[in-house]
CSV table of C-alpha atoms in Angstrom, one decimal:
chain,number,residue,atom,x,y,z
W,172,MET,CA,-2.0,19.8,1.4
W,173,GLY,CA,-1.4,17.7,4.5
W,174,SER,CA,1.7,15.6,4.6
W,175,GLY,CA,-0.1,12.3,5.5
W,176,ASN,CA,1.9,9.2,6.1
W,177,VAL,CA,4.9,9.2,3.9
W,178,ARG,CA,5.2,5.5,3.2
W,179,GLY,CA,1.4,4.9,3.1
W,180,ALA,CA,0.8,7.7,0.7
W,181,SER,CA,3.5,6.4,-1.6
W,182,THR,CA,1.3,3.5,-2.7
W,183,ILE,CA,-0.5,4.6,-5.8
W,184,ALA,CA,-2.8,3.0,-8.4
W,185,MET,CA,-1.5,1.6,-11.6
W,186,GLY,CA,-1.9,3.8,-14.7
W,187,GLU,CA,-0.8,7.2,-15.9
W,188,LEU,CA,0.3,8.4,-12.5
W,189,GLU,CA,2.6,5.3,-12.0
W,190,THR,CA,4.2,6.0,-15.4
W,191,TYR,CA,4.6,9.7,-14.5
W,192,CYS,CA,6.3,8.8,-11.1
W,193,GLN,CA,8.9,6.5,-12.6
W,194,GLY,CA,12.4,7.8,-12.6
W,195,PHE,CA,15.0,8.0,-15.3
W,196,LYS,CA,15.1,4.8,-17.4
W,197,ARG,CA,18.9,4.7,-17.5
W,198,ALA,CA,19.5,5.9,-13.9
W,199,LEU,CA,21.4,2.8,-12.9
W,200,GLU,CA,23.6,2.6,-16.0
W,201,PRO,CA,27.3,3.7,-15.6
W,202,TRP,CA,28.0,7.3,-16.6
W,203,PRO,CA,30.7,8.2,-19.1
W,204,PRO,CA,34.0,9.6,-17.6
W,205,LEU,CA,33.6,13.1,-16.4
W,206,PRO,CA,34.4,15.9,-17.0
W,207,GLN,CA,33.5,15.5,-20.7
W,208,ALA,CA,35.7,16.7,-23.5
W,209,GLU,CA,35.0,20.1,-24.9
W,210,ALA,CA,32.2,20.2,-27.5
W,211,ALA,CA,32.8,21.6,-30.9
W,212,ASP,CA,29.8,23.9,-30.6
W,213,LEU,CA,31.7,26.1,-28.0
W,214,VAL,CA,34.3,27.4,-30.5
W,215,TRP,CA,32.3,30.4,-31.8
W,216,TRP,CA,31.4,31.5,-28.3
W,217,GLN,CA,34.9,31.1,-27.1
W,218,GLU,CA,36.3,33.2,-29.9
W,219,LEU,CA,33.7,35.9,-29.3
W,220,LEU,CA,34.5,36.0,-25.6
W,221,ALA,CA,38.2,36.2,-26.4
W,222,THR,CA,37.6,39.7,-27.5
W,223,SER,CA,36.8,40.7,-23.9
W,224,ALA,CA,39.6,40.7,-21.3
W,225,SER,CA,37.1,40.0,-18.5
W,226,GLY,CA,35.6,36.8,-20.0
W,227,CYS,CA,32.2,38.5,-20.2
W,228,LEU,CA,30.9,40.4,-23.2
W,229,GLN,CA,27.9,42.7,-23.1
W,230,GLY,CA,26.0,45.5,-24.7
W,231,PRO,CA,25.5,46.5,-28.3
W,232,THR,CA,28.7,44.8,-29.4
W,233,LEU,CA,27.4,41.5,-28.2
W,234,LEU,CA,23.9,42.0,-29.7
W,235,GLU,CA,25.4,42.9,-33.0
W,236,ALA,CA,27.5,39.7,-33.1
W,237,LEU,CA,24.5,37.6,-32.0
W,238,GLU,CA,22.2,39.1,-34.7
W,239,ALA,CA,24.9,38.4,-37.4
W,240,ALA,CA,25.1,34.7,-36.4
W,241,LEU,CA,21.5,34.2,-35.3
W,242,PRO,CA,19.2,36.0,-37.9
W,243,GLN,CA,16.2,34.8,-35.8
W,244,LEU,CA,17.0,37.8,-33.5
W,245,ARG,CA,16.3,40.3,-36.3
W,246,LEU,CA,13.0,38.9,-37.5
W,247,PRO,CA,9.6,40.4,-36.6
W,248,GLN,CA,7.9,38.3,-34.0
W,249,VAL,CA,4.6,37.9,-35.7
W,250,SER,CA,2.3,34.9,-36.1
W,251,GLY,CA,3.3,32.6,-38.9
W,252,ILE,CA,6.8,34.0,-39.3
W,253,SER,CA,8.4,30.5,-38.9
W,254,SER,CA,6.7,29.2,-42.0
W,255,SER,CA,7.4,32.4,-44.1
W,256,GLU,CA,9.8,32.6,-47.0
W,257,LEU,CA,11.7,35.3,-45.0
W,258,TYR,CA,12.3,32.8,-42.2
W,259,LYS,CA,13.4,30.1,-44.6
W,260,ARG,CA,15.8,32.3,-46.4
W,261,ALA,CA,17.3,34.0,-43.3
W,262,VAL,CA,17.4,31.2,-40.8
W,263,LEU,CA,17.4,28.0,-42.8
W,264,ARG,CA,19.6,29.2,-45.7
W,265,GLY,CA,21.6,31.9,-44.0
W,266,GLN,CA,20.8,34.6,-46.5
W,267,THR,CA,20.9,38.1,-45.1
W,268,PRO,CA,17.5,39.9,-45.5
W,269,SER,CA,17.4,43.5,-46.5
W,270,ALA,CA,16.1,46.2,-44.2
W,271,ALA,CA,13.1,46.7,-46.6
W,272,GLU,CA,12.2,43.0,-46.3
W,273,LEU,CA,12.3,43.0,-42.6
W,274,THR,CA,10.2,46.2,-42.4
W,275,ALA,CA,7.6,44.7,-44.8
W,276,ALA,CA,7.2,41.7,-42.6
W,277,GLY,CA,6.4,43.7,-39.5
W,278,PRO,CA,8.0,45.7,-36.6
W,279,GLY,CA,11.3,44.2,-35.5
W,280,PRO,CA,12.2,43.4,-31.9
W,281,HIS,CA,12.5,46.4,-29.7
W,282,TRP,CA,15.2,45.8,-27.1
W,283,GLN,CA,14.6,47.5,-23.7
W,284,GLN,CA,18.1,47.2,-22.2
W,285,PRO,CA,20.5,46.0,-24.9
W,286,GLN,CA,23.4,47.5,-23.0
W,287,GLN,CA,22.8,45.1,-20.1
W,288,LEU,CA,22.6,41.9,-22.2
W,289,SER,CA,25.7,39.8,-21.3
W,290,LEU,CA,27.4,36.6,-22.4
W,291,THR,CA,29.5,34.2,-20.3
W,292,LEU,CA,30.5,30.6,-20.4
W,293,ALA,CA,29.3,28.5,-17.4
W,294,PRO,CA,31.6,25.5,-16.6
W,295,HIS,CA,30.1,22.1,-16.0
W,296,SER,CA,31.3,18.5,-15.8
W,297,CYS,CA,29.1,17.7,-18.9
W,298,GLY,CA,30.7,20.6,-20.8
W,299,ALA,CA,30.7,24.4,-20.6
W,300,MET,CA,27.5,26.2,-21.7
W,301,PRO,CA,27.1,29.7,-23.2
W,302,VAL,CA,24.8,31.8,-21.0
W,303,LEU,CA,22.9,34.9,-22.1
W,304,ARG,CA,21.6,37.1,-19.2
W,305,THR,CA,19.4,40.1,-19.1
W,306,PRO,CA,17.8,42.1,-16.3
W,307,SER,CA,14.9,42.9,-18.6
W,308,GLN,CA,11.8,40.6,-18.6
W,309,ALA,CA,10.8,42.0,-22.0
W,310,ASP,CA,14.3,41.3,-23.5
W,311,PHE,CA,14.3,37.8,-22.0
W,312,GLU,CA,11.0,37.1,-23.7
W,313,LEU,CA,12.3,38.4,-27.0
W,314,LEU,CA,15.3,36.1,-26.8
W,315,VAL,CA,13.3,33.1,-25.9
W,316,ARG,CA,10.7,33.6,-28.6
W,317,ALA,CA,13.4,34.2,-31.2
W,318,LEU,CA,15.6,31.3,-30.3
W,319,ALA,CA,13.3,28.7,-28.7
W,320,HIS,CA,10.1,29.3,-30.6
W,321,ARG,CA,11.3,30.3,-34.1
W,322,ALA,CA,10.3,33.9,-33.6
W,323,GLU,CA,6.7,33.1,-33.1
W,324,PRO,CA,4.9,35.5,-30.6
W,325,VAL,CA,4.1,32.7,-28.1
W,326,VAL,CA,3.0,33.7,-24.6
W,327,LEU,CA,5.5,32.5,-22.0
W,328,ALA,CA,4.2,30.9,-18.8
W,329,HIS,CA,4.1,33.3,-15.9
W,330,GLY,CA,7.2,33.0,-13.7
W,331,VAL,CA,9.5,31.6,-16.4
W,332,HIS,CA,12.9,33.3,-16.0
W,333,ALA,CA,15.2,30.7,-17.7
W,334,GLN,CA,15.3,28.7,-20.9
W,335,ALA,CA,17.8,26.0,-22.0
W,336,ILE,CA,17.9,25.7,-25.7
W,337,SER,CA,19.6,23.1,-27.9
W,338,GLY,CA,19.6,22.2,-31.6
W,339,LEU,CA,19.7,25.9,-32.6
W,340,ILE,CA,20.6,26.9,-36.1
W,341,HIS,CA,23.6,29.2,-35.7
W,342,TRP,CA,25.3,30.4,-38.8
W,343,GLY,CA,28.5,31.4,-37.0
W,344,LEU,CA,28.9,27.8,-36.0
W,345,ILE,CA,27.9,26.5,-39.4
W,346,GLN,CA,30.5,28.6,-41.0
W,347,ARG,CA,33.2,27.9,-38.4
W,348,VAL,CA,32.6,24.1,-38.0
W,349,ASN,CA,30.1,22.5,-40.4
W,350,ARG,CA,26.5,22.5,-41.5
W,351,GLN,CA,25.5,19.9,-39.0
W,352,CYS,CA,26.8,21.8,-36.0
W,353,ARG,CA,24.0,23.2,-33.8
W,354,ALA,CA,24.2,25.6,-30.9
W,355,ARG,CA,23.2,25.1,-27.2
W,356,LEU,CA,22.8,27.9,-24.8
W,357,ILE,CA,21.0,29.0,-21.7
W,358,VAL,CA,19.0,32.3,-21.5
W,359,LEU,CA,18.5,33.8,-18.0
W,360,HIS,CA,16.4,36.7,-16.7
W,361,ASP,CA,17.8,38.2,-13.5
W,362,ALA,CA,14.8,37.9,-11.1
W,363,PRO,CA,14.0,36.4,-7.7
W,364,TYR,CA,13.8,32.6,-8.2
W,365,GLY,CA,10.3,31.3,-8.5
W,366,SER,CA,9.1,34.9,-7.9
W,367,VAL,CA,9.6,34.3,-4.2
W,368,PRO,CA,10.5,37.5,-2.2
W,369,ALA,CA,13.6,37.5,-0.1
W,370,GLN,CA,11.7,37.6,3.2
W,371,HIS,CA,10.3,34.1,2.5
W,372,VAL,CA,13.8,32.6,2.0
W,373,PRO,CA,15.4,30.8,4.9
W,374,GLY,CA,17.9,33.2,6.6
W,375,ALA,CA,16.0,36.3,5.3
W,376,PRO,CA,18.8,37.5,2.9
W,377,SER,CA,18.7,41.0,1.6
W,378,ASP,CA,17.0,41.5,-1.8
W,379,ALA,CA,20.3,41.9,-3.5
W,380,ALA,CA,21.7,38.8,-1.9
W,381,TRP,CA,18.7,36.8,-2.9
W,382,LEU,CA,18.8,38.1,-6.4
W,383,ALA,CA,22.4,37.0,-6.8
W,384,ALA,CA,21.6,33.6,-5.2
W,385,SER,CA,18.7,33.3,-7.6
W,386,THR,CA,21.0,33.7,-10.6
W,387,THR,CA,23.3,30.9,-9.3
W,388,LEU,CA,20.3,28.7,-8.5
W,389,ARG,CA,18.6,29.3,-11.8
W,390,LEU,CA,21.8,28.6,-13.8
W,391,GLU,CA,22.6,25.4,-11.9
W,392,HIS,CA,19.0,24.3,-12.3
W,393,GLU,CA,19.2,24.6,-16.1
W,394,LEU,CA,22.7,23.0,-16.3
W,395,THR,CA,21.2,20.0,-14.3
W,396,HIS,CA,18.5,19.6,-16.9
W,397,LEU,CA,21.1,19.6,-19.7
W,398,ALA,CA,23.2,17.1,-17.7
W,399,THR,CA,20.3,14.6,-17.4
W,400,LYS,CA,19.7,15.0,-21.1
W,401,HIS,CA,23.4,14.4,-21.9
W,402,LEU,CA,24.0,11.6,-19.4
W,403,LEU,CA,20.6,9.8,-19.3
W,404,GLY,CA,19.0,10.8,-22.5
W,405,GLU,CA,16.0,12.5,-20.8
W,406,MET,CA,15.1,16.1,-20.0
W,407,ARG,CA,11.4,16.0,-19.0
W,408,LEU,CA,8.6,18.2,-17.8
W,409,ASN,CA,8.2,16.2,-14.6
W,410,LEU,CA,8.2,17.1,-10.9
W,411,LEU,CA,11.0,14.7,-10.2
W,412,ASP,CA,13.2,16.6,-12.7
W,413,GLU,CA,12.3,19.8,-11.0
W,414,LEU,CA,13.0,18.5,-7.5
W,415,ILE,CA,16.5,17.3,-8.7
W,416,ALA,CA,17.3,20.5,-10.6
W,417,ASP,CA,16.1,22.7,-7.7
W,418,CYS,CA,18.1,20.7,-5.2
W,419,MET,CA,21.3,21.0,-7.2
W,420,GLY,CA,20.5,24.7,-7.7
W,421,MET,CA,19.8,25.4,-4.0
W,422,VAL,CA,23.0,23.5,-2.9
W,423,ALA,CA,25.0,25.6,-5.3
W,424,ALA,CA,23.4,28.9,-4.3
W,425,LEU,CA,22.5,28.4,-0.6
W,426,GLY,CA,24.7,25.5,0.5
W,427,THR,CA,21.7,23.3,1.4
W,428,PHE,CA,18.2,22.3,0.3
W,429,HIS,CA,15.0,23.7,1.8
W,430,SER,CA,11.8,21.8,1.1
W,431,THR,CA,9.6,24.7,2.1
W,432,LEU,CA,11.4,27.1,-0.2
W,433,PHE,CA,11.2,24.4,-3.0
W,434,GLY,CA,7.4,24.4,-2.4
W,435,ARG,CA,7.2,28.2,-2.6
W,436,CYS,CA,9.2,28.2,-5.8
W,437,LEU,CA,6.9,25.6,-7.3
W,438,GLY,CA,3.9,27.9,-6.5
W,439,LEU,CA,2.6,26.6,-3.2
W,440,GLY,CA,1.2,29.0,-0.6
W,441,ALA,CA,2.4,29.6,2.9
W,442,ASP,CA,0.1,26.7,4.0
W,443,GLY,CA,1.5,24.3,1.4
W,444,ALA,CA,-1.6,24.4,-0.7
W,445,PRO,CA,-1.0,24.7,-4.5
W,446,LEU,CA,-1.8,28.1,-5.9
W,447,PRO,CA,-3.8,28.4,-9.2
W,448,GLY,CA,-1.4,29.0,-12.1
W,449,GLY,CA,1.7,28.2,-10.1
W,450,ARG,CA,4.8,26.9,-11.7
W,451,TRP,CA,3.9,23.4,-10.6
W,452,THR,CA,1.0,23.3,-13.2
W,453,THR,CA,3.5,23.2,-16.1
W,454,TYR,CA,4.8,19.8,-14.9
W,455,VAL,CA,1.5,18.0,-14.4
W,456,ALA,CA,-0.4,19.3,-17.5
W,457,GLN,CA,-0.6,15.8,-18.9
W,458,LEU,CA,-2.2,14.3,-15.8
W,459,LYS,CA,-5.9,14.3,-14.7
W,460,GLU,CA,-6.6,16.7,-11.9
W,461,LYS,CA,-6.7,14.0,-9.2
W,462,ASP,CA,-3.5,12.5,-10.4
W,463,ALA,CA,-1.8,15.9,-10.6
W,464,ALA,CA,-2.7,16.6,-7.0
W,465,GLN,CA,-1.3,13.2,-5.9
W,466,ALA,CA,1.9,13.8,-7.9
W,467,LEU,CA,2.4,17.1,-6.2
W,468,THR,CA,1.7,15.5,-2.8
W,469,LEU,CA,4.3,12.8,-3.5
W,470,THR,CA,6.8,15.4,-4.7
W,471,MET,CA,6.6,17.4,-1.5
W,472,GLN,CA,6.9,14.2,0.6
W,473,ARG,CA,10.1,13.4,-1.3
W,474,ALA,CA,11.3,17.0,-0.8
W,475,ARG,CA,10.9,16.8,2.9
W,476,GLU,CA,12.7,13.4,3.0
W,477,LEU,CA,15.5,14.9,0.8
W,478,GLU,CA,16.0,17.8,3.2
W,479,ALA,CA,16.1,15.5,6.2
W,480,HIS,CA,18.6,13.2,4.4
W,481,LEU,CA,20.9,16.0,3.5
W,482,LEU,CA,20.8,17.3,7.1
W,483,ARG,CA,21.9,13.9,8.2
W,484,ASN,CA,24.6,13.6,5.5
W,485,PRO,CA,26.1,17.1,5.1
W,486,GLU,CA,29.1,15.8,3.3
W,487,LEU,CA,26.9,15.5,0.2
W,488,LEU,CA,26.6,19.3,0.2
W,489,ALA,CA,30.3,19.8,-0.5
W,490,PRO,CA,31.1,21.1,-4.0
W,491,ALA,CA,33.5,18.1,-4.5
W,492,GLN,CA,30.5,15.8,-4.0
W,493,ASN,CA,28.4,17.5,-6.8
W,494,LEU,CA,28.5,14.6,-9.2
W,495,LYS,CA,27.8,12.0,-6.4
W,496,LEU,CA,24.8,14.1,-5.3
W,497,LEU,CA,23.4,14.3,-8.9
W,498,THR,CA,24.0,10.6,-9.5
W,499,TRP,CA,22.1,9.7,-6.3
W,500,LEU,CA,19.2,12.1,-7.0
W,501,CYS,CA,18.7,10.7,-10.5
W,502,GLN,CA,18.1,7.2,-9.0
W,503,GLN,CA,15.1,8.4,-7.1
W,504,ARG,CA,11.4,8.0,-7.9
W,505,LEU,CA,8.4,10.1,-6.8
W,506,ASP,CA,6.4,7.0,-5.7
W,507,ARG,CA,9.1,5.7,-3.3
W,508,PRO,CA,10.7,7.2,-0.2
W,509,ILE,CA,14.1,8.7,-0.8
W,510,SER,CA,16.6,5.9,-0.7
W,511,PRO,CA,20.0,6.0,1.1
W,512,THR,CA,23.0,7.2,-0.7
W,513,LYS,CA,25.4,4.5,-2.0
W,514,ASP,CA,28.8,4.6,-3.5
W,515,ARG,CA,28.8,3.6,-7.2
């Protein structure tokens, strides 16, 4: 799509698109003191990780501990499982199913690389977060279906390599804290971010360097979504949210923000035109086709403005300015040019 005139193109018709383009409702409200106090739902993960001298646990030992606390991981992923008596007993009541019951319900999850599954705690100003990582796409999908979709065999969107999960029934936490305590975690698949090959990344990093940067980018992206939920009460399927989360992720992983790379990661072609089935479609599914196209155009205009603003204000890229950068980004709107940064 052509860039057009930035300010002129920002004038849009009233209606669904205007609502979509609005920013966070509480963006101008003061945030609570940060960093936040440690949440009670970390205790089980911390105790589990304490068994490892490296602060990272992986392999069959980890999977065994997860299956004991999260019976969702042992259930067959067959249609209707979430409404079955087996699911209610195992997940909702914490009753351990027998091997015969599991077999009768269907074939259980078949892990491709259980030895490579790892657990760490990712620090963040809004609270540390447990992170499960795997290099296996198949194992990533098994984890996401079990934990985010109640073991239903849903088809995950192409190019999805991360999932933030909250409100998870976790019997290790229930037994350790109380029945109301629910788990939060992030599941990551080690893969190039946005399925973009290394040669299309500014600076042309090696495949290995881009894969490592992708993990950092993807993790910071998910932590940013969780932060907006915690601080502003919203975590939306919206292109503004993606712009903010990708900006925070790129700054953490690459030291700056690249609008062209952002577009490629959204699923735009080399000419900037949206590719069918690209990641961008997930975030405009509620809009009419014409409004979706306009929202994407506005998003890329904001991305180019954002890149230019950060080039003029490189101090915002410093790790110590992370919260200031996030605060400012959350005050933006898709239908208005990027505003100057201000001290709060």
